[in-house]
């Protein structure tokens, strides 16, 4: 059983001043609306509705926090989370890039996202969710370039890999790695950027993503039983593999 399965809703904020006063590592999930962010979070936490996918893409303007640790009964019970025992936080950032969102909302999100990823000391790493068929849109690149100067890791998850054939999958991964390798610091050193393929529908890349997120959060999976196989669990069925709007 993965530690990520312990995830519970913790809090939601719409302004940086309301961010929780916690000091544990935060792993933030960012991505374009409809890239599959909510579905990825739900499948990785083995919960069908933890991350909310809005019926109107791009309308969710909040930063949602999910706690790991601090709860003492099963994930679906309503006992209080003990804040001082939380070990890490998963952070669901607002989806970006939906055309019908008003200009005012876009400006708000841009400032909220930019300030959060650039200034939040507790942010340990960014999980960048991109459609494997359309990766590195202008807004994805903007997110990369906002975050890169922090020197912190980015792990790119290329969703909907089931929609690619073998050659397309190989090319998508190679091209993504080439893009990430093109980012270097002022001394010419590469950034800690990694990438993988992922499909909630075909359960591709779930174990790889789980292990990477636990590593980035400082939560080793040593407590997991050797017999557990995340890739074979079926209790958190994906929502039509990301065809739903993603907040």
Short mmCIF file of C-alpha atoms in Angstrom, two decimals:
data_model
loop_
_atom_site.label_atom_id
_atom_site.label_comp_id
_atom_site.label_asym_id
_atom_site.label_seq_id
_atom_site.Cartn_x
_atom_site.Cartn_y
_atom_site.Cartn_z
CA UNK A 1 0.00 0.00 0.00
CA UNK A 2 1.45 3.35 -1.03
CA UNK A 3 1.82 6.19 1.42
CA UNK A 4 0.01 8.34 -1.14
CA UNK A 5 -3.15 6.37 -0.41
CA UNK A 6 -3.26 8.16 2.97
CA UNK A 7 -3.99 11.47 1.23
CA UNK A 8 -6.89 13.47 2.64
CA UNK A 9 -8.32 16.86 1.86
CA UNK A 10 -6.64 19.37 4.16
CA UNK A 11 -7.51 22.91 3.08
CA UNK A 12 -8.18 25.16 0.09
CA UNK A 13 -6.94 28.70 -0.47
CA UNK A 14 -7.41 31.40 -3.07
CA UNK A 15 -4.77 33.87 -1.91
CA UNK A 16 -1.11 33.39 -1.03
CA UNK A 17 -1.66 34.97 2.37
CA UNK A 18 -3.93 32.04 3.26
CA UNK A 19 -1.39 29.30 2.55
CA UNK A 20 -1.06 26.90 5.49
CA UNK A 21 1.55 27.64 8.12
CA UNK A 22 3.17 24.24 7.84
CA UNK A 23 6.82 23.38 7.30
CA UNK A 24 6.57 19.93 5.70
CA UNK A 25 7.54 19.28 2.06
CA UNK A 26 4.93 20.23 -0.52
CA UNK A 27 4.67 18.43 -3.87
CA UNK A 28 2.65 20.55 -6.28
CA UNK A 29 0.75 19.26 -9.31
CA UNK A 30 0.39 21.71 -12.21
CA UNK A 31 -0.98 21.32 -15.71
CA UNK A 32 -3.09 22.64 -18.50
CA UNK A 33 -6.85 22.20 -18.18
CA UNK A 34 -7.86 18.84 -19.69
CA UNK A 35 -4.33 17.40 -19.42
CA UNK A 36 -5.49 14.87 -16.82
CA UNK A 37 -4.21 16.36 -13.57
CA UNK A 38 -7.19 15.49 -11.39
CA UNK A 39 -7.36 11.95 -12.75
CA UNK A 40 -3.64 11.44 -12.14
CA UNK A 41 -3.93 12.62 -8.53
CA UNK A 42 -6.95 10.41 -7.91
CA UNK A 43 -5.38 7.28 -9.38
CA UNK A 44 -2.12 7.83 -7.49
CA UNK A 45 -3.95 8.32 -4.19
CA UNK A 46 -6.32 5.41 -4.93
CA UNK A 47 -9.35 7.65 -4.40
CA UNK A 48 -12.01 8.39 -6.99
CA UNK A 49 -12.87 11.94 -6.01
CA UNK A 50 -10.05 13.43 -3.96
CA UNK A 51 -9.04 15.94 -6.65
CA UNK A 52 -12.02 17.72 -8.15
CA UNK A 53 -12.51 17.92 -11.89
CA UNK A 54 -14.77 20.87 -12.62
CA UNK A 55 -17.59 20.42 -15.12
CA UNK A 56 -16.52 23.78 -16.55
CA UNK A 57 -12.81 23.55 -17.45
CA UNK A 58 -10.59 26.19 -15.95
CA UNK A 59 -13.14 27.46 -13.44
CA UNK A 60 -11.42 26.16 -10.32
CA UNK A 61 -9.34 29.03 -8.99
CA UNK A 62 -8.17 27.57 -5.70
CA UNK A 63 -5.06 25.82 -4.48
CA UNK A 64 -6.15 22.58 -2.84
CA UNK A 65 -4.02 20.83 -0.23
CA UNK A 66 -4.07 17.13 0.62
CA UNK A 67 -2.26 15.85 3.68
CA UNK A 68 -0.11 12.73 4.00
CA UNK A 69 0.09 11.53 7.60
CA UNK A 70 -1.60 12.99 10.64
CA UNK A 71 -4.70 10.79 10.44
CA UNK A 72 -5.11 7.68 12.54
CA UNK A 73 -7.89 5.72 10.89
CA UNK A 74 -8.65 4.69 7.31
CA UNK A 75 -8.54 7.18 4.48
CA UNK A 76 -12.30 7.39 4.08
CA UNK A 77 -13.11 8.11 7.72
CA UNK A 78 -13.77 11.62 9.00
CA UNK A 79 -11.41 11.78 11.97
CA UNK A 80 -9.52 15.03 12.39
CA UNK A 81 -6.06 15.38 10.87
CA UNK A 82 -3.41 16.16 13.47
CA UNK A 83 -1.53 19.00 11.82
CA UNK A 84 1.64 18.51 13.83
CA UNK A 85 1.87 14.92 12.55
CA UNK A 86 1.47 15.68 8.84
CA UNK A 87 4.55 14.43 6.96
CA UNK A 88 3.98 15.98 3.53
CA UNK A 89 1.37 17.84 1.50
CA UNK A 90 0.20 17.26 -2.05
CA UNK A 91 -0.84 20.53 -3.67
CA UNK A 92 -3.33 20.67 -6.54
CA UNK A 93 -2.76 23.94 -8.40
CA UNK A 94 -5.43 25.52 -10.63
CA UNK A 95 -5.48 24.24 -14.18
CA UNK A 96 -4.37 26.80 -16.73
CA UNK A 97 -4.90 27.63 -20.38
CA UNK A 98 -8.63 27.27 -20.94
CA UNK A 99 -9.75 29.73 -23.61
CA UNK A 100 -13.15 30.66 -22.18
CA UNK A 101 -11.85 31.85 -18.83
CA UNK A 102 -12.11 35.61 -18.39
CA UNK A 103 -9.06 37.82 -18.62
CA UNK A 104 -9.40 38.85 -14.99
CA UNK A 105 -9.39 35.24 -13.84
CA UNK A 106 -6.38 34.46 -16.02
CA UNK A 107 -4.42 37.32 -14.49
CA UNK A 108 -5.35 36.17 -11.00
CA UNK A 109 -4.25 32.61 -11.74
CA UNK A 110 -1.04 33.76 -13.37
CA UNK A 111 -0.05 35.74 -10.30
CA UNK A 112 -1.20 33.02 -7.91
CA UNK A 113 0.65 30.25 -9.73
CA UNK A 114 3.76 32.30 -10.47
CA UNK A 115 4.14 33.59 -6.94
CA UNK A 116 3.49 30.18 -5.42
CA UNK A 117 5.98 28.20 -7.51
CA UNK A 118 8.67 30.88 -7.28
CA UNK A 119 8.40 31.89 -3.63
CA UNK A 120 6.98 29.05 -1.56
CA UNK A 121 9.91 27.78 0.49
CA UNK A 122 8.08 24.60 1.48
CA UNK A 123 7.59 23.61 -2.16
CA UNK A 124 9.97 20.68 -2.66
CA UNK A 125 9.15 19.72 -6.24
CA UNK A 126 6.72 20.29 -9.10
CA UNK A 127 4.82 17.54 -10.90
CA UNK A 128 4.02 18.92 -14.35
CA UNK A 129 1.11 17.10 -16.00
CA UNK A 130 1.03 17.27 -19.82
CA UNK A 131 -0.94 15.46 -22.51
CA UNK A 132 1.60 13.16 -24.18
CA UNK A 133 0.15 14.11 -27.59
CA UNK A 134 0.52 17.85 -26.99
CA UNK A 135 3.32 18.43 -24.47
CA UNK A 136 5.16 21.68 -23.81
CA UNK A 137 2.52 24.18 -24.82
CA UNK A 138 3.49 27.81 -24.31
CA UNK A 139 1.93 27.76 -20.84
CA UNK A 140 3.74 24.55 -19.87
CA UNK A 141 7.01 26.18 -20.91
CA UNK A 142 6.10 29.26 -18.90
CA UNK A 143 5.58 27.07 -15.83
CA UNK A 144 8.95 25.40 -16.43
CA UNK A 145 10.68 28.74 -16.73
CA UNK A 146 8.98 30.12 -13.62
CA UNK A 147 10.15 27.17 -11.57
CA UNK A 148 13.56 26.34 -13.06
CA UNK A 149 15.46 29.18 -11.31
CA UNK A 150 14.56 27.65 -7.92
CA UNK A 151 16.80 24.69 -8.74
CA UNK A 152 14.19 22.30 -7.38
CA UNK A 153 13.10 19.13 -9.19
CA UNK A 154 10.39 18.91 -11.82
CA UNK A 155 8.92 15.54 -12.73
CA UNK A 156 6.90 15.61 -15.95
CA UNK A 157 4.05 13.12 -16.31
CA UNK A 158 2.95 12.62 -19.91
CA UNK A 159 -0.65 11.47 -19.64
CA UNK A 160 -2.90 9.56 -22.05
CA UNK A 161 0.00 7.38 -23.17
CA UNK A 162 -2.52 4.68 -24.13
CA UNK A 163 -3.47 6.86 -27.09
CA UNK A 164 0.05 6.52 -28.55
CA UNK A 165 1.50 3.52 -30.35
CA UNK A 166 4.93 2.16 -29.44
CA UNK A 167 6.87 4.41 -31.83
CA UNK A 168 4.89 7.48 -30.82
CA UNK A 169 5.49 6.72 -27.14
CA UNK A 170 9.22 6.34 -27.71
CA UNK A 171 9.37 9.59 -29.66
CA UNK A 172 7.28 11.50 -27.12
CA UNK A 173 9.57 10.45 -24.31
CA UNK A 174 12.75 11.19 -26.26
CA UNK A 175 11.53 14.60 -27.38
CA UNK A 176 10.41 15.51 -23.87
CA UNK A 177 13.80 14.57 -22.46
CA UNK A 178 15.47 16.71 -25.12
CA UNK A 179 13.37 19.71 -24.13
CA UNK A 180 14.14 19.23 -20.45
CA UNK A 181 17.85 18.71 -21.12
CA UNK A 182 17.95 22.05 -22.94
CA UNK A 183 17.45 23.87 -19.64
CA UNK A 184 20.74 24.64 -17.91
CA UNK A 185 21.80 27.01 -15.17
CA UNK A 186 24.28 29.86 -15.56
CA UNK A 187 27.16 27.40 -15.13
CA UNK A 188 25.84 25.11 -17.83
CA UNK A 189 24.59 22.46 -15.43
CA UNK A 190 21.30 20.72 -16.10
CA UNK A 191 18.32 21.04 -13.81
CA UNK A 192 16.85 18.07 -11.90
CA UNK A 193 14.10 17.46 -14.46
CA UNK A 194 12.69 13.99 -15.14
CA UNK A 195 9.88 12.65 -17.32
CA UNK A 196 7.75 9.54 -17.74
CA UNK A 197 4.77 8.21 -19.66
CA UNK A 198 1.47 7.68 -17.83
CA UNK A 199 -2.02 6.38 -18.49
CA UNK A 200 -4.72 6.11 -15.85
CA UNK A 201 -6.93 4.12 -18.22
CA UNK A 202 -4.31 1.44 -18.96
CA UNK A 203 -2.54 1.89 -15.61
CA UNK A 204 0.77 2.72 -17.28
CA UNK A 205 3.48 4.39 -15.20
CA UNK A 206 1.58 4.41 -11.88
CA UNK A 207 4.29 2.66 -9.88
CA UNK A 208 7.00 4.85 -11.42
CA UNK A 209 5.12 8.04 -10.59
CA UNK A 210 4.31 6.82 -7.09
CA UNK A 211 7.95 6.04 -6.32
CA UNK A 212 9.15 9.37 -7.70
CA UNK A 213 6.64 11.43 -5.74
CA UNK A 214 7.45 9.61 -2.51
CA UNK A 215 11.16 10.20 -3.17
CA UNK A 216 10.63 13.91 -3.83
CA UNK A 217 8.52 14.25 -0.68
CA UNK A 218 11.10 12.43 1.43
CA UNK A 219 8.66 9.61 2.07
CA UNK A 220 10.41 6.38 1.28
CA UNK A 221 8.14 3.47 0.45
CA UNK A 222 9.88 1.10 2.84
CA UNK A 223 6.68 0.66 4.82
CA UNK A 224 4.89 -0.78 1.82
CA UNK A 225 4.49 -4.52 1.90
CA UNK A 226 6.41 -6.37 -0.74
CA UNK A 227 3.29 -8.14 -1.91
CA UNK A 228 1.38 -4.98 -2.72
CA UNK A 229 1.13 -4.21 -6.42
CA UNK A 230 -0.15 -0.71 -7.10
CA UNK A 231 -0.44 -1.38 -10.78
CA UNK A 232 -2.96 -4.18 -10.22
CA UNK A 233 -5.28 -2.36 -7.84
CA UNK A 234 -8.66 -1.45 -9.31
CA UNK A 235 -10.43 0.36 -6.48
CA UNK A 236 -9.75 3.84 -7.87
CA UNK A 237 -11.15 3.67 -11.37
CA UNK A 238 -10.07 6.59 -13.57
CA UNK A 239 -12.68 8.97 -14.91
CA UNK A 240 -12.52 8.02 -18.59
CA UNK A 241 -8.77 8.64 -18.53
CA UNK A 242 -8.67 12.38 -18.47
CA UNK A 243 -11.38 13.15 -20.98
CA UNK A 244 -13.17 14.96 -18.18
CA UNK A 245 -12.29 18.62 -17.58
CA UNK A 246 -9.43 19.08 -15.19
CA UNK A 247 -9.47 21.85 -12.68
#
